Amino acid sequence: MKLKQALNTGLDAGLTINECKEVLVHLYAYCGFPRSIQGLNTLMTVLDERKAKGIQDNIGREATAVNDTNKYETGWKNLAKLGGRSTDGPIEKPTSGYGAFSPEIDRFLKEHLFADLFSRDVLTFAERELITVSVLIALGSGVEPMLASHLGLTMRQGITKNQIEEVFAVVEKSVSKADADAARKVFAEMSSRN
């Protein structure tokens, strides 16, 4: 099972249990609750197997509690920070596109993904964006606009072109060459526009 191997590799490399959990929780926003929950179940199995072998994994720090009364504003500000925009001034609600068409999805996106998840401090914004880019690549075709957007957000977090190319190499090795090549194409098109 690829996930068991990846979790063991991550733990061996020094990831904490809470970092692994946080990655799997973050992923539900992109690949759904069923896969995220199965990922957490796999992590529990891996931890039990490692404990039986006498391996003591570091639990790591817990996320700081997020006590937010205005999640939409927090999510809007987190998204603005990710995109390198000012957080001063009035909160802007979408006037076109999917957010205007479905204000509900815009609210869920801001309040839950960018407030509830991105405000948790076990992972940095850069780490969350690398995770997001990786899962979007693995999802394959149909999410190219989101992939391009998140590649841009990843670079705004200080991740270099070479580091992104390393992500493509890892995906090529562990997922598929076709998915990695498709991501390279999206990245090249995005880079040529900027």
mmCIF file with all atom_site columns, C-alpha atoms in Angstrom:
data_model
loop_
_atom_site.group_PDB
_atom_site.id
_atom_site.type_symbol
_atom_site.label_atom_id
_atom_site.label_alt_id
_atom_site.label_comp_id
_atom_site.label_asym_id
_atom_site.label_entity_id
_atom_site.label_seq_id
_atom_site.pdbx_PDB_ins_code
_atom_site.Cartn_x
_atom_site.Cartn_y
_atom_site.Cartn_z
_atom_site.occupancy
_atom_site.B_iso_or_equiv
_atom_site.pdbx_formal_charge
_atom_site.auth_seq_id
_atom_site.auth_comp_id
_atom_site.auth_asym_id
_atom_site.auth_atom_id
_atom_site.pdbx_PDB_model_num
ATOM 1   C CA . MET A 1 1   ? 0.000   0.000  0.000   1.00 0.00 ? 1   MET A CA 1
ATOM 2   C CA . LYS A 1 2   ? 1.560   3.288  -1.133  1.00 0.00 ? 2   LYS A CA 1
ATOM 3   C CA . LEU A 1 3   ? 0.151   5.360  1.729   1.00 0.00 ? 3   LEU A CA 1
ATOM 4   C CA . LYS A 1 4   ? 1.545   3.043  4.403   1.00 0.00 ? 4   LYS A CA 1
ATOM 5   C CA . GLN A 1 5   ? 4.953   3.250  2.761   1.00 0.00 ? 5   GLN A CA 1
ATOM 6   C CA . ALA A 1 6   ? 4.737   7.046  2.449   1.00 0.00 ? 6   ALA A CA 1
ATOM 7   C CA . LEU A 1 7   ? 3.691   7.438  6.091   1.00 0.00 ? 7   LEU A CA 1
ATOM 8   C CA . ASN A 1 8   ? 6.541   5.212  7.267   1.00 0.00 ? 8   ASN A CA 1
ATOM 9   C CA . THR A 1 9   ? 8.984   7.173  5.112   1.00 0.00 ? 9   THR A CA 1
ATOM 10  C CA . GLY A 1 10  ? 7.700   10.476 6.500   1.00 0.00 ? 10  GLY A CA 1
ATOM 11  C CA . LEU A 1 11  ? 7.868   9.320  10.111  1.00 0.00 ? 11  LEU A CA 1
ATOM 12  C CA . ASP A 1 12  ? 11.361  7.897  9.547   1.00 0.00 ? 12  ASP A CA 1
ATOM 13  C CA . ALA A 1 13  ? 12.390  11.275 8.104   1.00 0.00 ? 13  ALA A CA 1
ATOM 14  C CA . GLY A 1 14  ? 11.224  13.074 11.248  1.00 0.00 ? 14  GLY A CA 1
ATOM 15  C CA . LEU A 1 15  ? 7.617   14.073 10.631  1.00 0.00 ? 15  LEU A CA 1
ATOM 16  C CA . THR A 1 16  ? 5.661   14.054 13.863  1.00 0.00 ? 16  THR A CA 1
ATOM 17  C CA . ILE A 1 17  ? 2.436   12.150 14.371  1.00 0.00 ? 17  ILE A CA 1
ATOM 18  C CA . ASN A 1 18  ? 0.514   15.430 14.563  1.00 0.00 ? 18  ASN A CA 1
ATOM 19  C CA . GLU A 1 19  ? 2.076   16.675 11.314  1.00 0.00 ? 19  GLU A CA 1
ATOM 20  C CA . CYS A 1 20  ? 0.999   13.454 9.570   1.00 0.00 ? 20  CYS A CA 1
ATOM 21  C CA . LYS A 1 21  ? -2.497  13.798 11.033  1.00 0.00 ? 21  LYS A CA 1
ATOM 22  C CA . GLU A 1 22  ? -2.688  17.436 9.955   1.00 0.00 ? 22  GLU A CA 1
ATOM 23  C CA . VAL A 1 23  ? -1.726  16.562 6.370   1.00 0.00 ? 23  VAL A CA 1
ATOM 24  C CA . LEU A 1 24  ? -4.451  13.918 6.217   1.00 0.00 ? 24  LEU A CA 1
ATOM 25  C CA . VAL A 1 25  ? -7.045  16.266 7.730   1.00 0.00 ? 25  VAL A CA 1
ATOM 26  C CA . HIS A 1 26  ? -6.043  19.046 5.295   1.00 0.00 ? 26  HIS A CA 1
ATOM 27  C CA . LEU A 1 27  ? -6.476  16.688 2.347   1.00 0.00 ? 27  LEU A CA 1
ATOM 28  C CA . TYR A 1 28  ? -10.168 16.100 2.955   1.00 0.00 ? 28  TYR A CA 1
ATOM 29  C CA . ALA A 1 29  ? -10.868 19.533 1.464   1.00 0.00 ? 29  ALA A CA 1
ATOM 30  C CA . TYR A 1 30  ? -9.431  18.306 -1.833  1.00 0.00 ? 30  TYR A CA 1
ATOM 31  C CA . CYS A 1 31  ? -10.076 14.559 -1.968  1.00 0.00 ? 31  CYS A CA 1
ATOM 32  C CA . GLY A 1 32  ? -13.059 14.154 0.357   1.00 0.00 ? 32  GLY A CA 1
ATOM 33  C CA . PHE A 1 33  ? -13.841 12.892 3.825   1.00 0.00 ? 33  PHE A CA 1
ATOM 34  C CA . PRO A 1 34  ? -13.828 9.167  2.884   1.00 0.00 ? 34  PRO A CA 1
ATOM 35  C CA . ARG A 1 35  ? -10.229 9.238  1.650   1.00 0.00 ? 35  ARG A CA 1
ATOM 36  C CA . SER A 1 36  ? -9.085  11.493 4.476   1.00 0.00 ? 36  SER A CA 1
ATOM 37  C CA . ILE A 1 37  ? -10.666 9.221  7.076   1.00 0.00 ? 37  ILE A CA 1
ATOM 38  C CA . GLN A 1 38  ? -9.159  6.140  5.421   1.00 0.00 ? 38  GLN A CA 1
ATOM 39  C CA . GLY A 1 39  ? -5.814  7.931  5.477   1.00 0.00 ? 39  GLY A CA 1
ATOM 40  C CA . LEU A 1 40  ? -6.177  8.524  9.211   1.00 0.00 ? 40  LEU A CA 1
ATOM 41  C CA . ASN A 1 41  ? -7.116  4.848  9.685   1.00 0.00 ? 41  ASN A CA 1
ATOM 42  C CA . THR A 1 42  ? -3.985  3.885  7.747   1.00 0.00 ? 42  THR A CA 1
ATOM 43  C CA . LEU A 1 43  ? -1.882  6.192  9.918   1.00 0.00 ? 43  LEU A CA 1
ATOM 44  C CA . MET A 1 44  ? -3.281  4.530  13.053  1.00 0.00 ? 44  MET A CA 1
ATOM 45  C CA . THR A 1 45  ? -2.343  1.111  11.635  1.00 0.00 ? 45  THR A CA 1
ATOM 46  C CA . VAL A 1 46  ? 1.163   2.324  10.757  1.00 0.00 ? 46  VAL A CA 1
ATOM 47  C CA . LEU A 1 47  ? 1.638   3.745  14.254  1.00 0.00 ? 47  LEU A CA 1
ATOM 48  C CA . ASP A 1 48  ? 0.470   0.474  15.850  1.00 0.00 ? 48  ASP A CA 1
ATOM 49  C CA . GLU A 1 49  ? 2.881   -1.512 13.654  1.00 0.00 ? 49  GLU A CA 1
ATOM 50  C CA . ARG A 1 50  ? 5.757   0.818  14.478  1.00 0.00 ? 50  ARG A CA 1
ATOM 51  C CA . LYS A 1 51  ? 4.980   0.684  18.193  1.00 0.00 ? 51  LYS A CA 1
ATOM 52  C CA . ALA A 1 52  ? 4.972   -3.138 18.038  1.00 0.00 ? 52  ALA A CA 1
ATOM 53  C CA . LYS A 1 53  ? 8.488   -2.916 16.539  1.00 0.00 ? 53  LYS A CA 1
ATOM 54  C CA . GLY A 1 54  ? 9.603   -0.685 19.400  1.00 0.00 ? 54  GLY A CA 1
ATOM 55  C CA . ILE A 1 55  ? 9.633   2.524  17.374  1.00 0.00 ? 55  ILE A CA 1
ATOM 56  C CA . GLN A 1 56  ? 8.646   5.564  19.420  1.00 0.00 ? 56  GLN A CA 1
ATOM 57  C CA . ASP A 1 57  ? 7.375   8.305  17.131  1.00 0.00 ? 57  ASP A CA 1
ATOM 58  C CA . ASN A 1 58  ? 7.307   11.925 18.260  1.00 0.00 ? 58  ASN A CA 1
ATOM 59  C CA . ILE A 1 59  ? 3.728   13.108 18.798  1.00 0.00 ? 59  ILE A CA 1
ATOM 60  C CA . GLY A 1 60  ? 4.678   16.726 18.037  1.00 0.00 ? 60  GLY A CA 1
ATOM 61  C CA . ARG A 1 61  ? 2.856   19.811 19.112  1.00 0.00 ? 61  ARG A CA 1
ATOM 62  C CA . GLU A 1 62  ? -0.898  20.259 19.083  1.00 0.00 ? 62  GLU A CA 1
ATOM 63  C CA . ALA A 1 63  ? -2.515  22.966 16.993  1.00 0.00 ? 63  ALA A CA 1
ATOM 64  C CA . THR A 1 64  ? -3.223  26.170 18.854  1.00 0.00 ? 64  THR A CA 1
ATOM 65  C CA . ALA A 1 65  ? -6.953  26.543 19.442  1.00 0.00 ? 65  ALA A CA 1
ATOM 66  C CA . VAL A 1 66  ? -8.645  28.811 16.932  1.00 0.00 ? 66  VAL A CA 1
ATOM 67  C CA . ASN A 1 67  ? -11.299 30.893 18.657  1.00 0.00 ? 67  ASN A CA 1
ATOM 68  C CA . ASP A 1 68  ? -12.639 32.951 15.833  1.00 0.00 ? 68  ASP A CA 1
ATOM 69  C CA . THR A 1 69  ? -15.937 34.766 15.814  1.00 0.00 ? 69  THR A CA 1
ATOM 70  C CA . ASN A 1 70  ? -15.741 35.970 12.204  1.00 0.00 ? 70  ASN A CA 1
ATOM 71  C CA . LYS A 1 71  ? -14.522 33.029 10.168  1.00 0.00 ? 71  LYS A CA 1
ATOM 72  C CA . TYR A 1 72  ? -15.408 34.568 6.805   1.00 0.00 ? 72  TYR A CA 1
ATOM 73  C CA . GLU A 1 73  ? -13.166 37.545 7.534   1.00 0.00 ? 73  GLU A CA 1
ATOM 74  C CA . THR A 1 74  ? -10.360 35.310 8.822   1.00 0.00 ? 74  THR A CA 1
ATOM 75  C CA . GLY A 1 75  ? -10.580 33.089 5.747   1.00 0.00 ? 75  GLY A CA 1
ATOM 76  C CA . TRP A 1 76  ? -10.660 36.097 3.428   1.00 0.00 ? 76  TRP A CA 1
ATOM 77  C CA . LYS A 1 77  ? -7.572  37.516 5.157   1.00 0.00 ? 77  LYS A CA 1
ATOM 78  C CA . ASN A 1 78  ? -5.716  34.186 5.055   1.00 0.00 ? 78  ASN A CA 1
ATOM 79  C CA . LEU A 1 79  ? -6.460  33.878 1.343   1.00 0.00 ? 79  LEU A CA 1
ATOM 80  C CA . ALA A 1 80  ? -5.341  37.477 0.785   1.00 0.00 ? 80  ALA A CA 1
ATOM 81  C CA . LYS A 1 81  ? -2.078  36.760 2.660   1.00 0.00 ? 81  LYS A CA 1
ATOM 82  C CA . LEU A 1 82  ? -1.531  33.629 0.570   1.00 0.00 ? 82  LEU A CA 1
ATOM 83  C CA . GLY A 1 83  ? -1.988  35.678 -2.587  1.00 0.00 ? 83  GLY A CA 1
ATOM 84  C CA . GLY A 1 84  ? 0.210   38.536 -1.410  1.00 0.00 ? 84  GLY A CA 1
ATOM 85  C CA . ARG A 1 85  ? -2.671  41.003 -1.222  1.00 0.00 ? 85  ARG A CA 1
ATOM 86  C CA . SER A 1 86  ? -3.370  43.571 1.475   1.00 0.00 ? 86  SER A CA 1
ATOM 87  C CA . THR A 1 87  ? -5.687  42.573 4.296   1.00 0.00 ? 87  THR A CA 1
ATOM 88  C CA . ASP A 1 88  ? -6.552  46.206 5.019   1.00 0.00 ? 88  ASP A CA 1
ATOM 89  C CA . GLY A 1 89  ? -9.835  47.621 3.887   1.00 0.00 ? 89  GLY A CA 1
ATOM 90  C CA . PRO A 1 90  ? -13.267 46.098 3.466   1.00 0.00 ? 90  PRO A CA 1
ATOM 91  C CA . ILE A 1 91  ? -13.871 42.385 2.970   1.00 0.00 ? 91  ILE A CA 1
ATOM 92  C CA . GLU A 1 92  ? -14.730 41.797 -0.668  1.00 0.00 ? 92  GLU A CA 1
ATOM 93  C CA . LYS A 1 93  ? -17.338 39.213 -1.627  1.00 0.00 ? 93  LYS A CA 1
ATOM 94  C CA . PRO A 1 94  ? -17.201 37.762 -5.156  1.00 0.00 ? 94  PRO A CA 1
ATOM 95  C CA . THR A 1 95  ? -19.149 39.613 -7.824  1.00 0.00 ? 95  THR A CA 1
ATOM 96  C CA . SER A 1 96  ? -18.523 37.090 -10.606 1.00 0.00 ? 96  SER A CA 1
ATOM 97  C CA . GLY A 1 97  ? -17.563 33.470 -11.156 1.00 0.00 ? 97  GLY A CA 1
ATOM 98  C CA . TYR A 1 98  ? -18.451 30.484 -8.994  1.00 0.00 ? 98  TYR A CA 1
ATOM 99  C CA . GLY A 1 99  ? -18.406 32.531 -5.757  1.00 0.00 ? 99  GLY A CA 1
ATOM 100 C CA . ALA A 1 100 ? -21.096 34.898 -7.029  1.00 0.00 ? 100 ALA A CA 1
ATOM 101 C CA . PHE A 1 101 ? -23.070 32.039 -8.578  1.00 0.00 ? 101 PHE A CA 1
ATOM 102 C CA . SER A 1 102 ? -22.931 30.012 -5.348  1.00 0.00 ? 102 SER A CA 1
ATOM 103 C CA . PRO A 1 103 ? -22.326 32.227 -2.320  1.00 0.00 ? 103 PRO A CA 1
ATOM 104 C CA . GLU A 1 104 ? -22.579 29.053 -0.218  1.00 0.00 ? 104 GLU A CA 1
ATOM 105 C CA . ILE A 1 105 ? -19.413 27.553 -1.684  1.00 0.00 ? 105 ILE A CA 1
ATOM 106 C CA . ASP A 1 106 ? -17.623 30.875 -1.270  1.00 0.00 ? 106 ASP A CA 1
ATOM 107 C CA . ARG A 1 107 ? -18.638 30.926 2.405   1.00 0.00 ? 107 ARG A CA 1
ATOM 108 C CA . PHE A 1 108 ? -17.530 27.302 2.934   1.00 0.00 ? 108 PHE A CA 1
ATOM 109 C CA . LEU A 1 109 ? -14.251 28.009 1.164   1.00 0.00 ? 109 LEU A CA 1
ATOM 110 C CA . LYS A 1 110 ? -13.491 31.092 3.250   1.00 0.00 ? 110 LYS A CA 1
ATOM 111 C CA . GLU A 1 111 ? -14.901 29.959 6.606   1.00 0.00 ? 111 GLU A CA 1
ATOM 112 C CA . HIS A 1 112 ? -13.809 26.384 6.593   1.00 0.00 ? 112 HIS A CA 1
ATOM 113 C CA . LEU A 1 113 ? -10.854 25.833 4.272   1.00 0.00 ? 113 LEU A CA 1
ATOM 114 C CA . PHE A 1 114 ? -9.099  29.164 4.668   1.00 0.00 ? 114 PHE A CA 1
ATOM 115 C CA . ALA A 1 115 ? -10.197 29.880 8.269   1.00 0.00 ? 115 ALA A CA 1
ATOM 116 C CA . ASP A 1 116 ? -10.632 26.546 10.062  1.00 0.00 ? 116 ASP A CA 1
ATOM 117 C CA . LEU A 1 117 ? -7.862  24.648 8.267   1.00 0.00 ? 117 LEU A CA 1
ATOM 118 C CA . PHE A 1 118 ? -5.337  27.294 7.247   1.00 0.00 ? 118 PHE A CA 1
ATOM 119 C CA . SER A 1 119 ? -5.475  28.920 10.698  1.00 0.00 ? 119 SER A CA 1
ATOM 120 C CA . ARG A 1 120 ? -4.253  25.707 12.330  1.00 0.00 ? 120 ARG A CA 1
ATOM 121 C CA . ASP A 1 121 ? -0.573  26.190 13.061  1.00 0.00 ? 121 ASP A CA 1
ATOM 122 C CA . VAL A 1 122 ? 0.812   22.648 12.947  1.00 0.00 ? 122 VAL A CA 1
ATOM 123 C CA . LEU A 1 123 ? 1.649   23.269 9.270   1.00 0.00 ? 123 LEU A CA 1
ATOM 124 C CA . THR A 1 124 ? 2.750   26.499 7.607   1.00 0.00 ? 124 THR A CA 1
ATOM 125 C CA . PHE A 1 125 ? 0.966   28.079 4.656   1.00 0.00 ? 125 PHE A CA 1
ATOM 126 C CA . ALA A 1 126 ? 3.852   26.910 2.439   1.00 0.00 ? 126 ALA A CA 1
ATOM 127 C CA . GLU A 1 127 ? 3.535   23.317 3.668   1.00 0.00 ? 127 GLU A CA 1
ATOM 128 C CA . ARG A 1 128 ? -0.232  23.389 3.152   1.00 0.00 ? 128 ARG A CA 1
ATOM 129 C CA . GLU A 1 129 ? 0.216   24.697 -0.394  1.00 0.00 ? 129 GLU A CA 1
ATOM 130 C CA . LEU A 1 130 ? 2.774   21.988 -1.214  1.00 0.00 ? 130 LEU A CA 1
ATOM 131 C CA . ILE A 1 131 ? 0.307   19.390 0.074   1.00 0.00 ? 131 ILE A CA 1
ATOM 132 C CA . THR A 1 132 ? -2.493  20.955 -1.964  1.00 0.00 ? 132 THR A CA 1
ATOM 133 C CA . VAL A 1 133 ? -0.421  21.045 -5.155  1.00 0.00 ? 133 VAL A CA 1
ATOM 134 C CA . SER A 1 134 ? 0.584   17.414 -4.660  1.00 0.00 ? 134 SER A CA 1
ATOM 135 C CA . VAL A 1 135 ? -2.984  16.185 -4.207  1.00 0.00 ? 135 VAL A CA 1
ATOM 136 C CA . LEU A 1 136 ? -4.290  18.257 -7.119  1.00 0.00 ? 136 LEU A CA 1
ATOM 137 C CA . ILE A 1 137 ? -1.642  16.692 -9.359  1.00 0.00 ? 137 ILE A CA 1
ATOM 138 C CA . ALA A 1 138 ? -2.570  13.215 -8.132  1.00 0.00 ? 138 ALA A CA 1
ATOM 139 C CA . LEU A 1 139 ? -6.271  13.883 -8.793  1.00 0.00 ? 139 LEU A CA 1
ATOM 140 C CA . GLY A 1 140 ? -5.408  14.144 -12.481 1.00 0.00 ? 140 GLY A CA 1
ATOM 141 C CA . SER A 1 141 ? -7.284  15.969 -15.201 1.00 0.00 ? 141 SER A CA 1
ATOM 142 C CA . GLY A 1 142 ? -10.136 18.351 -14.549 1.00 0.00 ? 142 GLY A CA 1
ATOM 143 C CA . VAL A 1 143 ? -8.546  20.485 -11.828 1.00 0.00 ? 143 VAL A CA 1
ATOM 144 C CA . GLU A 1 144 ? -5.969  22.361 -13.913 1.00 0.00 ? 144 GLU A CA 1
ATOM 145 C CA . PRO A 1 145 ? -7.289  25.870 -13.082 1.00 0.00 ? 145 PRO A CA 1
ATOM 146 C CA . MET A 1 146 ? -7.052  25.112 -9.358  1.00 0.00 ? 146 MET A CA 1
ATOM 147 C CA . LEU A 1 147 ? -3.612  23.576 -9.827  1.00 0.00 ? 147 LEU A CA 1
ATOM 148 C CA . ALA A 1 148 ? -2.377  26.699 -11.632 1.00 0.00 ? 148 ALA A CA 1
ATOM 149 C CA . SER A 1 149 ? -3.798  28.904 -8.886  1.00 0.00 ? 149 SER A CA 1
ATOM 150 C CA . HIS A 1 150 ? -2.219  26.843 -6.110  1.00 0.00 ? 150 HIS A CA 1
ATOM 151 C CA . LEU A 1 151 ? 1.128   26.667 -7.915  1.00 0.00 ? 151 LEU A CA 1
ATOM 152 C CA . GLY A 1 152 ? 1.089   30.469 -7.914  1.00 0.00 ? 152 GLY A CA 1
ATOM 153 C CA . LEU A 1 153 ? 0.151   30.569 -4.223  1.00 0.00 ? 153 LEU A CA 1
ATOM 154 C CA . THR A 1 154 ? 2.929   28.077 -3.481  1.00 0.00 ? 154 THR A CA 1
ATOM 155 C CA . MET A 1 155 ? 5.513   30.311 -5.118  1.00 0.00 ? 155 MET A CA 1
ATOM 156 C CA . ARG A 1 156 ? 4.170   33.312 -3.179  1.00 0.00 ? 156 ARG A CA 1
ATOM 157 C CA . GLN A 1 157 ? 5.005   31.353 -0.023  1.00 0.00 ? 157 GLN A CA 1
ATOM 158 C CA . GLY A 1 158 ? 8.671   31.283 -1.031  1.00 0.00 ? 158 GLY A CA 1
ATOM 159 C CA . ILE A 1 159 ? 8.765   27.859 -2.661  1.00 0.00 ? 159 ILE A CA 1
ATOM 160 C CA . THR A 1 160 ? 11.143  28.049 -5.624  1.00 0.00 ? 160 THR A CA 1
ATOM 161 C CA . LYS A 1 161 ? 10.696  26.800 -9.168  1.00 0.00 ? 161 LYS A CA 1
ATOM 162 C CA . ASN A 1 162 ? 13.303  24.105 -8.469  1.00 0.00 ? 162 ASN A CA 1
ATOM 163 C CA . GLN A 1 163 ? 11.420  22.943 -5.377  1.00 0.00 ? 163 GLN A CA 1
ATOM 164 C CA . ILE A 1 164 ? 8.186   22.739 -7.373  1.00 0.00 ? 164 ILE A CA 1
ATOM 165 C CA . GLU A 1 165 ? 10.007  20.718 -10.013 1.00 0.00 ? 165 GLU A CA 1
ATOM 166 C CA . GLU A 1 166 ? 11.105  18.372 -7.204  1.00 0.00 ? 166 GLU A CA 1
ATOM 167 C CA . VAL A 1 167 ? 7.420   17.887 -6.343  1.00 0.00 ? 167 VAL A CA 1
ATOM 168 C CA . PHE A 1 168 ? 6.798   16.906 -9.977  1.00 0.00 ? 168 PHE A CA 1
ATOM 169 C CA . ALA A 1 169 ? 9.659   14.389 -9.776  1.00 0.00 ? 169 ALA A CA 1
ATOM 170 C CA . VAL A 1 170 ? 8.245   12.842 -6.599  1.00 0.00 ? 170 VAL A CA 1
ATOM 171 C CA . VAL A 1 171 ? 4.773   12.630 -8.168  1.00 0.00 ? 171 VAL A CA 1
ATOM 172 C CA . GLU A 1 172 ? 6.265   11.053 -11.283 1.00 0.00 ? 172 GLU A CA 1
ATOM 173 C CA . LYS A 1 173 ? 7.953   8.396  -9.141  1.00 0.00 ? 173 LYS A CA 1
ATOM 174 C CA . SER A 1 174 ? 5.136   7.729  -6.686  1.00 0.00 ? 174 SER A CA 1
ATOM 175 C CA . VAL A 1 175 ? 1.934   8.474  -8.645  1.00 0.00 ? 175 VAL A CA 1
ATOM 176 C CA . SER A 1 176 ? 2.402   8.579  -12.416 1.00 0.00 ? 176 SER A CA 1
ATOM 177 C CA . LYS A 1 177 ? 4.520   10.147 -15.122 1.00 0.00 ? 177 LYS A CA 1
ATOM 178 C CA . ALA A 1 178 ? 1.395   11.253 -16.994 1.00 0.00 ? 178 ALA A CA 1
ATOM 179 C CA . ASP A 1 179 ? 0.096   13.228 -13.993 1.00 0.00 ? 179 ASP A CA 1
ATOM 180 C CA . ALA A 1 180 ? 3.525   14.773 -13.380 1.00 0.00 ? 180 ALA A CA 1
ATOM 181 C CA . ASP A 1 181 ? 3.864   15.744 -17.044 1.00 0.00 ? 181 ASP A CA 1
ATOM 182 C CA . ALA A 1 182 ? 0.382   17.293 -17.053 1.00 0.00 ? 182 ALA A CA 1
ATOM 183 C CA . ALA A 1 183 ? 1.363   19.346 -13.989 1.00 0.00 ? 183 ALA A CA 1
ATOM 184 C CA . ARG A 1 184 ? 4.597   20.412 -15.670 1.00 0.00 ? 184 ARG A CA 1
ATOM 185 C CA . LYS A 1 185 ? 2.539   21.643 -18.614 1.00 0.00 ? 185 LYS A CA 1
ATOM 186 C CA . VAL A 1 186 ? 0.221   23.654 -16.317 1.00 0.00 ? 186 VAL A CA 1
ATOM 187 C CA . PHE A 1 187 ? 3.263   25.111 -14.547 1.00 0.00 ? 187 PHE A CA 1
ATOM 188 C CA . ALA A 1 188 ? 4.954   26.053 -17.839 1.00 0.00 ? 188 ALA A CA 1
ATOM 189 C CA . GLU A 1 189 ? 1.778   27.752 -19.112 1.00 0.00 ? 189 GLU A CA 1
ATOM 190 C CA . MET A 1 190 ? 1.336   29.576 -15.809 1.00 0.00 ? 190 MET A CA 1
ATOM 191 C CA . SER A 1 191 ? 4.987   30.656 -15.755 1.00 0.00 ? 191 SER A CA 1
ATOM 192 C CA . SER A 1 192 ? 4.824   31.963 -19.331 1.00 0.00 ? 192 SER A CA 1
ATOM 193 C CA . ARG A 1 193 ? 1.928   34.278 -18.374 1.00 0.00 ? 193 ARG A CA 1
ATOM 194 C CA . ASN A 1 194 ? 3.804   35.777 -15.413 1.00 0.00 ? 194 ASN A CA 1
#
